């Protein structure tokens, strides 16, 4: 039993050392690839910042106003109705305020021959055939002129 425990302890220690020895990504490092723009299309980017914030603020406001009405059970009902009504109104106000952002869908052929598609807000003047850098990966990828 002691030999098994010793083996498990040693194995765990070796795994920990191996995990510490492998270099991870450097903080702040961004991969930059280069290529040529093949296509640019206009698009709309929906905003999803602070989803539900209008409902929360409206609900809290309605709750506060409802607490000023009546007493006892009547106050509890007024608070519940105020919170629900405020949440609905706050959500509708937020929907009307959040408009989509003008964007561009850019297809870039990298030097490796791979095509990548990036959707980003309209920014620097980009055109088909232009040499560009593709910075980052995934949703954070951006196209910038060389």
Coordinates of N, CA, C and O in Angstrom, one line a residue:
X1 N 0.8 -1.2 0.0 CA 0.0 0.0 0.0 C 0.9 1.3 0.0 O 0.5 2.2 -0.7
X2 N 2.0 1.2 0.8 CA 2.9 2.4 0.8 C 3.5 2.6 -0.6 O 3.7 3.7 -0.9
X3 N 3.8 1.5 -1.3 CA 4.4 1.7 -2.6 C 3.5 2.3 -3.6 O 3.9 3.1 -4.4
X4 N 2.2 2.0 -3.5 CA 1.2 2.6 -4.4 C 1.1 4.1 -4.0 O 1.0 4.9 -5.0
X5 N 1.0 4.4 -2.8 CA 0.9 5.8 -2.4 C 2.1 6.6 -2.8 O 2.0 7.7 -3.3
X6 N 3.3 6.0 -2.7 CA 4.5 6.6 -3.1 C 4.5 6.9 -4.6 O 5.0 7.9 -5.1
X7 N 4.1 5.8 -5.4 CA 4.0 6.0 -6.8 C 3.0 7.1 -7.2 O 3.4 7.9 -8.1
X8 N 1.9 7.2 -6.6 CA 0.9 8.2 -6.9 C 1.4 9.6 -6.6 O 1.3 10.5 -7.4
X9 N 2.1 9.7 -5.5 CA 2.7 11.0 -5.1 C 3.8 11.4 -6.1 O 3.8 12.6 -6.5
X10 N 4.6 10.5 -6.5 CA 5.7 10.8 -7.4 C 5.1 11.1 -8.8 O 5.6 12.1 -9.4
X11 N 4.1 10.4 -9.2 CA 3.5 10.7 -10.5 C 2.8 12.0 -10.5 O 3.0 12.8 -11.5
X12 N 2.2 12.4 -9.5 CA 1.5 13.7 -9.3 C 2.6 14.8 -9.4 O 2.4 15.8 -10.0
X13 N 3.7 14.6 -8.7 CA 4.8 15.6 -8.6 C 5.4 15.8 -10.0 O 5.6 16.9 -10.5
X14 N 5.6 14.7 -10.8 CA 6.1 14.8 -12.1 C 5.2 15.5 -13.0 O 5.6 16.3 -13.9
X15 N 3.9 15.2 -12.9 CA 2.9 16.0 -13.7 C 2.9 17.5 -13.4 O 2.8 18.3 -14.3
X16 N 3.0 17.8 -12.2 CA 3.0 19.2 -11.8 C 4.2 19.9 -12.4 O 4.2 21.0 -12.9
X17 N 5.4 19.2 -12.3 CA 6.6 19.8 -12.9 C 6.5 20.0 -14.4 O 6.9 21.0 -15.0
X18 N 5.9 19.0 -15.1 CA 5.7 19.1 -16.5 C 4.8 20.2 -16.9 O 5.0 20.9 -17.9
X19 N 3.8 20.4 -16.1 CA 2.8 21.5 -16.4 C 3.5 22.8 -16.2 O 3.2 23.8 -17.0
X20 N 4.3 22.9 -15.2 CA 5.0 24.2 -15.0 C 6.1 24.5 -16.0 O 6.4 25.6 -16.3
X21 N 6.6 23.5 -16.6 CA 7.7 23.6 -17.5 C 7.3 24.1 -18.9 O 8.1 24.7 -19.7
X22 N 6.1 23.8 -19.3 CA 5.6 24.1 -20.6 C 5.3 25.6 -20.7 O 4.6 26.1 -19.8
X23 N 5.9 26.3 -21.7 CA 5.6 27.7 -21.8 C 4.2 28.0 -22.2 O 3.7 27.4 -23.1
X24 N 3.5 28.9 -21.6 CA 2.2 29.3 -21.9 C 2.2 30.5 -22.8 O 3.3 31.1 -23.1
X25 N 1.0 31.0 -23.2 CA 1.0 32.2 -24.0 C 1.5 33.4 -23.2 O 1.2 33.5 -22.0
X26 N 2.2 34.3 -23.8 CA 2.8 35.4 -23.1 C 1.6 36.5 -23.0 O 0.9 36.7 -23.9
X27 N 1.5 37.1 -21.8 CA 0.5 38.0 -21.6 C 0.7 39.2 -22.5 O 1.8 39.7 -22.7
X28 N -0.4 39.6 -23.1 CA -0.4 40.8 -24.0 C 0.1 40.5 -25.4 O 0.1 41.3 -26.3
X29 N 0.5 39.2 -25.7 CA 1.0 38.9 -27.0 C -0.2 38.6 -27.9 O -1.2 38.0 -27.5
X30 N -0.2 39.2 -29.1 CA -1.2 39.0 -30.1 C -0.6 38.4 -31.4 O 0.4 38.9 -31.9
X31 N -1.2 37.4 -31.9 CA -0.8 36.8 -33.1 C -1.2 37.7 -34.3 O -2.3 38.1 -34.4
X32 N -0.2 38.0 -35.2 CA -0.5 38.8 -36.3 C -0.2 38.0 -37.6 O 0.9 37.5 -37.7
X33 N -1.2 37.9 -38.5 CA -1.0 37.2 -39.7 C -1.2 38.2 -40.8 O -1.9 39.2 -40.6
X34 N -0.6 38.0 -42.0 CA -0.8 38.9 -43.1 C -1.4 38.2 -44.3 O -1.4 37.0 -44.4
X35 N -2.1 39.0 -45.1 CA -2.8 38.5 -46.3 C -3.3 39.6 -47.2 O -2.9 40.8 -47.0
X36 N -4.2 39.3 -48.1 CA -4.8 40.2 -49.0 C -6.3 40.1 -48.9 O -6.9 39.0 -48.9
X37 N -7.0 41.3 -49.0 CA -8.4 41.3 -48.9 C -9.0 40.8 -50.2 O -8.7 41.2 -51.3
X38 N -9.9 39.8 -50.1 CA -10.6 39.2 -51.3 C -11.9 39.8 -51.5 O -12.4 40.0 -52.6
X39 N -12.6 40.1 -50.4 CA -14.0 40.6 -50.5 C -14.3 41.4 -49.2 O -13.9 41.1 -48.1
X40 N -15.2 42.5 -49.4 CA -15.7 43.3 -48.3 C -17.2 43.5 -48.6 O -17.6 43.9 -49.6
X41 N -18.0 43.2 -47.5 CA -19.4 43.3 -47.6 C -19.9 44.1 -46.4 O -19.4 44.0 -45.3
X42 N -20.9 45.0 -46.7 CA -21.4 45.8 -45.6 C -22.4 44.9 -44.8 O -23.1 44.1 -45.3
X43 N -22.4 45.1 -43.5 CA -23.3 44.4 -42.6 C -23.7 45.2 -41.4 O -23.1 46.3 -41.2
X44 N -24.6 44.7 -40.6 CA -24.9 45.3 -39.3 C -24.5 44.4 -38.2 O -24.7 43.2 -38.2
X45 N -23.9 45.0 -37.2 CA -23.5 44.2 -36.0 C -24.4 44.5 -34.9 O -24.5 45.7 -34.4
X46 N -25.2 43.5 -34.4 CA -26.1 43.8 -33.3 C -25.4 44.1 -32.0 O -24.3 43.5 -31.8
X47 N -25.9 45.0 -31.2 CA -25.3 45.3 -29.9 C -25.9 44.4 -28.9 O -27.1 44.2 -28.9
X48 N -25.1 43.9 -28.0 CA -25.6 43.0 -26.9 C -25.0 43.5 -25.6 O -25.0 42.7 -24.7
X49 N -24.5 44.7 -25.6 CA -23.9 45.2 -24.3 C -25.0 45.5 -23.3 O -26.1 46.0 -23.6
X50 N -24.8 45.1 -22.1 CA -25.7 45.4 -21.0 C -27.1 44.8 -21.2 O -28.1 45.5 -20.9
X51 N -27.2 43.6 -21.8 CA -28.5 43.1 -22.0 C -29.2 42.9 -20.7 O -28.7 42.4 -19.7
X52 N -30.5 43.4 -20.6 CA -31.3 43.3 -19.4 C -31.1 44.4 -18.4 O -31.8 44.5 -17.4
X53 N -30.1 45.3 -18.7 CA -29.9 46.4 -17.7 C -31.1 47.3 -17.6 O -31.5 47.8 -16.6
X54 N -31.8 47.6 -18.8 CA -33.0 48.4 -18.7 C -34.1 47.8 -17.9 O -34.8 48.5 -17.1
X55 N -34.2 46.5 -18.0 CA -35.3 45.8 -17.2 C -34.9 45.8 -15.7 O -35.8 46.0 -14.9
X56 N -33.7 45.7 -15.4 CA -33.3 45.7 -14.0 C -33.5 47.1 -13.4 O -34.1 47.3 -12.3
X57 N -33.0 48.1 -14.1 CA -33.2 49.5 -13.6 C -34.7 49.9 -13.5 O -35.1 50.5 -12.5
X58 N -35.4 49.5 -14.6 CA -36.9 49.8 -14.5 C -37.6 49.1 -13.4 O -38.5 49.6 -12.7
X59 N -37.2 47.8 -13.2 CA -37.8 47.0 -12.1 C -37.5 47.6 -10.7 O -38.4 47.7 -9.9
X60 N -36.3 48.1 -10.5 CA -35.9 48.7 -9.3 C -36.7 50.0 -9.1 O -37.1 50.3 -7.9
X61 N -36.8 50.8 -10.1 CA -37.5 52.0 -10.0 C -39.0 51.8 -9.7 O -39.6 52.4 -8.9
X62 N -39.6 50.8 -10.4 CA -41.0 50.4 -10.1 C -41.2 49.9 -8.7 O -42.2 50.2 -8.0
X63 N -40.2 49.1 -8.2 CA -40.3 48.6 -6.9 C -40.2 49.8 -5.9 O -41.0 49.8 -4.9
X64 N -39.4 50.7 -6.1 CA -39.3 51.9 -5.2 C -40.5 52.7 -5.2 O -41.0 53.1 -4.1
X65 N -41.1 53.0 -6.4 CA -42.4 53.7 -6.4 C -43.5 52.9 -5.8 O -44.3 53.5 -5.1
X66 N -43.6 51.6 -6.0 CA -44.6 50.8 -5.4 C -44.5 50.8 -3.9 O -45.5 50.6 -3.2
X67 N -43.3 50.9 -3.4 CA -43.2 50.9 -1.9 C -43.7 52.1 -1.2 O -44.0 52.2 0.0
X68 N -44.0 53.2 -2.0 CA -44.5 54.4 -1.5 C -46.0 54.4 -1.4 O -46.6 55.3 -0.8
X69 N -46.7 53.4 -2.0 CA -48.1 53.3 -2.0 C -48.7 52.4 -1.0 O -48.2 51.2 -0.8
X70 N -49.6 52.8 -0.2 CA -50.4 52.0 0.7 C -49.5 51.5 1.9 O -48.5 51.9 2.2
X71 N -50.1 50.4 2.5 CA -49.4 49.8 3.6 C -49.8 48.3 3.7 O -50.9 47.9 3.2
X72 N -49.1 47.5 4.4 CA -49.4 46.1 4.6 C -49.4 45.3 3.2 O -48.5 45.5 2.4
X73 N -50.5 44.5 3.0 CA -50.6 43.7 1.8 C -50.7 44.6 0.6 O -50.2 44.2 -0.5
X74 N -51.4 45.7 0.7 CA -51.6 46.6 -0.4 C -50.2 47.1 -0.9 O -50.0 47.3 -2.1
X75 N -49.3 47.4 0.0 CA -48.0 47.9 -0.3 C -47.2 46.8 -1.1 O -46.5 47.0 -2.1
X76 N -47.3 45.5 -0.6 CA -46.6 44.4 -1.2 C -47.1 44.2 -2.6 O -46.3 44.0 -3.5
X77 N -48.4 44.3 -2.9 CA -49.0 44.2 -4.2 C -48.5 45.3 -5.1 O -48.1 45.1 -6.2
X78 N -48.5 46.5 -4.6 CA -48.0 47.7 -5.3 C -46.6 47.5 -5.7 O -46.2 47.9 -6.8
X79 N -45.8 47.0 -4.8 CA -44.3 46.8 -5.1 C -44.1 45.8 -6.2 O -43.3 46.0 -7.1
X80 N -44.9 44.7 -6.1 CA -44.8 43.6 -7.1 C -45.2 44.1 -8.5 O -44.5 44.0 -9.5
X81 N -46.3 44.8 -8.5 CA -46.8 45.4 -9.8 C -45.9 46.4 -10.3 O -45.6 46.5 -11.5
X82 N -45.4 47.3 -9.5 CA -44.4 48.3 -9.9 C -43.1 47.7 -10.4 O -42.6 48.2 -11.4
X83 N -42.6 46.7 -9.8 CA -41.4 46.0 -10.2 C -41.6 45.4 -11.6 O -40.8 45.5 -12.5
X84 N -42.7 44.7 -11.8 CA -43.0 44.0 -13.1 C -43.2 45.1 -14.2 O -42.6 45.0 -15.2
X85 N -44.0 46.0 -13.9 CA -44.3 47.1 -14.9 C -43.0 47.9 -15.2 O -42.8 48.2 -16.4
X86 N -42.2 48.2 -14.2 CA -41.0 48.9 -14.5 C -40.0 48.1 -15.3 O -39.3 48.7 -16.1
X87 N -39.9 46.8 -15.0 CA -39.0 45.9 -15.8 C -39.4 45.9 -17.2 O -38.6 46.0 -18.1
X88 N -40.7 45.7 -17.5 CA -41.2 45.7 -18.9 C -40.9 47.0 -19.6 O -40.4 47.0 -20.7
X89 N -41.2 48.1 -19.0 CA -41.0 49.4 -19.6 C -39.5 49.7 -19.8 O -39.1 50.1 -20.9
X90 N -38.7 49.3 -18.8 CA -37.3 49.5 -18.9 C -36.6 48.7 -20.0 O -35.8 49.2 -20.8
X91 N -37.1 47.5 -20.2 CA -36.7 46.6 -21.3 C -37.0 47.2 -22.6 O -36.2 47.2 -23.6
X92 N -38.2 47.7 -22.8 CA -38.6 48.3 -24.1 C -37.8 49.6 -24.4 O -37.5 49.8 -25.5
X93 N -37.6 50.4 -23.4 CA -36.8 51.6 -23.6 C -35.4 51.2 -24.1 O -34.8 51.8 -25.0
X94 N -34.8 50.2 -23.5 CA -33.5 49.8 -23.8 C -33.4 49.2 -25.3 O -32.5 49.5 -26.0
X95 N -34.4 48.5 -25.7 CA -34.5 47.9 -27.0 C -34.5 49.1 -28.1 O -33.9 48.9 -29.1
X96 N -35.2 50.1 -27.8 CA -35.3 51.2 -28.7 C -34.0 52.0 -28.8 O -33.7 52.6 -29.8
X97 N -33.3 52.1 -27.7 CA -32.0 52.8 -27.7 C -30.9 52.1 -28.3 O -29.9 52.7 -28.8
X98 N -30.9 50.8 -28.3 CA -29.8 50.0 -28.8 C -30.0 49.7 -30.3 O -30.8 48.9 -30.7
X99 N -29.2 50.4 -31.1 CA -29.3 50.3 -32.6 C -28.1 49.5 -33.0 O -27.0 49.6 -32.4
X100 N -28.2 48.7 -34.1 CA -27.1 47.9 -34.6 C -26.0 48.9 -35.1 O -26.2 50.0 -35.5
X101 N -24.7 48.4 -35.1 CA -23.6 49.2 -35.5 C -23.3 48.8 -36.9 O -23.3 47.7 -37.3
X102 N -22.9 49.8 -37.7 CA -22.5 49.6 -39.1 C -21.2 48.8 -39.0 O -20.2 49.1 -38.3
X103 N -21.1 47.7 -39.8 CA -19.9 46.9 -39.8 C -19.6 46.4 -41.2 O -20.2 46.8 -42.2
X104 N -18.5 45.7 -41.3 CA -18.0 45.2 -42.6 C -17.6 43.7 -42.3 O -16.9 43.4 -41.4
X105 N -18.0 42.9 -43.3 CA -17.6 41.5 -43.3 C -16.4 41.4 -44.3 O -16.6 41.7 -45.5
X106 N -15.2 41.1 -43.8 CA -14.0 41.1 -44.7 C -13.5 39.7 -44.8 O -13.3 39.0 -43.8
X107 N -13.2 39.3 -46.1 CA -12.6 38.0 -46.3 C -11.2 38.2 -46.8 O -11.0 38.9 -47.7
X108 N -10.3 37.6 -46.0 CA -8.8 37.8 -46.3 C -8.2 36.4 -46.6 O -8.5 35.4 -45.9
X109 N -7.4 36.4 -47.7 CA -6.6 35.2 -48.0 C -5.3 35.4 -47.4 O -4.5 36.3 -47.8
X110 N -5.0 34.6 -46.4 CA -3.7 34.7 -45.7 C -2.6 34.2 -46.6 O -2.8 33.5 -47.6
X111 N -1.3 34.5 -46.2 CA -0.2 34.0 -47.0 C -0.1 32.5 -47.1 O 0.4 31.9 -48.1
X112 N -0.7 31.8 -46.1 CA -0.7 30.3 -46.2 C -1.8 29.8 -47.2 O -1.8 28.6 -47.4
X113 N -2.6 30.7 -47.7 CA -3.6 30.3 -48.7 C -5.0 30.1 -48.0 O -6.0 29.9 -48.7
X114 N -5.1 30.1 -46.7 CA -6.3 29.9 -46.0 C -7.1 31.2 -46.0 O -6.6 32.3 -45.9
X115 N -8.5 31.1 -46.3 CA -9.4 32.2 -46.2 C -9.9 32.4 -44.8 O -10.3 31.4 -44.2
X116 N -9.9 33.6 -44.3 CA -10.5 33.9 -43.0 C -11.5 35.0 -43.2 O -11.4 35.9 -44.1
X117 N -12.6 34.9 -42.4 CA -13.7 36.0 -42.5 C -13.7 36.7 -41.2 O -13.8 36.0 -40.1
X118 N -13.7 38.0 -41.2 CA -13.7 38.8 -40.0 C -14.8 39.8 -40.1 O -15.0 40.4 -41.1
X119 N -15.7 39.9 -39.1 CA -16.7 40.9 -39.0 C -16.3 41.9 -38.0 O -16.0 41.6 -36.8
X120 N -16.2 43.2 -38.4 CA -15.7 44.2 -37.5 C -16.5 45.5 -37.8 O -17.0 45.7 -38.9
X121 N -16.5 46.5 -36.8 CA -17.1 47.8 -37.1 C -16.3 48.5 -38.2 O -15.1 48.2 -38.4
X122 N -17.0 49.3 -39.0 CA -16.4 50.1 -40.1 C -15.3 50.9 -39.5 O -15.6 51.7 -38.5
X123 N -14.1 50.8 -40.0 CA -13.0 51.5 -39.4 C -12.1 52.1 -40.4 O -12.6 52.9 -41.3
X124 N -10.9 51.6 -40.5 CA -9.9 52.2 -41.4 C -10.3 51.9 -42.8 O -11.1 51.0 -43.1
X125 N -9.9 52.8 -43.8 CA -10.3 52.6 -45.2 C -9.6 51.3 -45.7 O -8.4 51.2 -45.8
X126 N -10.4 50.4 -46.0 CA -10.0 49.1 -46.5 C -10.6 48.9 -47.9 O -11.7 49.3 -48.2
X127 N -9.8 48.2 -48.8 CA -10.4 47.9 -50.1 C -9.9 46.6 -50.6 O -8.9 46.0 -50.1
X128 N -10.6 46.0 -51.6 CA -10.3 44.7 -52.2 C -8.9 44.8 -52.8 O -8.6 45.7 -53.5
X129 N -8.0 43.8 -52.6 CA -6.7 43.7 -53.1 C -5.6 44.3 -52.2 O -4.4 44.2 -52.5
X130 N -6.1 45.0 -51.1 CA -5.1 45.6 -50.2 C -4.4 44.6 -49.3 O -5.0 43.6 -48.9
X131 N -3.2 44.8 -49.1 CA -2.4 43.9 -48.1 C -2.8 44.4 -46.7 O -2.7 45.6 -46.4
X132 N -3.1 43.4 -45.9 CA -3.5 43.7 -44.5 C -2.9 42.8 -43.5 O -2.4 41.7 -43.9
X133 N -3.0 43.2 -42.2 CA -2.7 42.3 -41.1 C -4.0 41.8 -40.5 O -4.9 42.6 -40.4
X134 N -4.0 40.6 -40.1 CA -5.2 40.0 -39.3 C -4.6 39.8 -37.9 O -3.7 39.0 -37.7
X135 N -5.1 40.6 -37.0 CA -4.6 40.6 -35.6 C -5.6 39.8 -34.7 O -6.8 40.1 -34.7
X136 N -5.1 38.9 -33.9 CA -5.9 38.1 -33.0 C -6.6 36.9 -33.6 O -6.4 36.6 -34.7
X137 N -7.5 36.3 -32.8 CA -8.3 35.2 -33.1 C -9.8 35.3 -32.7 O -10.1 36.1 -31.8
X138 N -10.6 34.6 -33.3 CA -12.0 34.5 -32.9 C -12.7 35.8 -33.0 O -12.5 36.6 -34.0
X139 N -13.6 36.1 -32.1 CA -14.4 37.3 -32.1 C -13.6 38.5 -31.9 O -14.0 39.6 -32.3
X140 N -12.4 38.4 -31.4 CA -11.5 39.6 -31.2 C -10.6 39.9 -32.4 O -9.8 40.8 -32.3
X141 N -10.7 39.1 -33.5 CA -9.8 39.3 -34.6 C -10.2 40.6 -35.3 O -11.4 40.9 -35.4
X142 N -9.2 41.3 -35.8 CA -9.4 42.6 -36.5 C -8.5 42.6 -37.7 O -7.4 42.1 -37.7
X143 N -9.0 43.3 -38.8 CA -8.2 43.6 -40.0 C -7.7 45.0 -39.9 O -8.4 45.9 -39.7
X144 N -6.4 45.1 -40.2 CA -5.7 46.5 -40.2 C -4.8 46.6 -41.4 O -4.2 45.6 -41.8
X145 N -4.8 47.8 -42.1 CA -3.9 47.9 -43.2 C -2.5 47.8 -42.9 O -2.1 48.1 -41.8
X146 N -1.7 47.3 -43.9 CA -0.2 47.1 -43.6 C 0.4 48.5 -43.8 O 0.0 49.3 -44.5

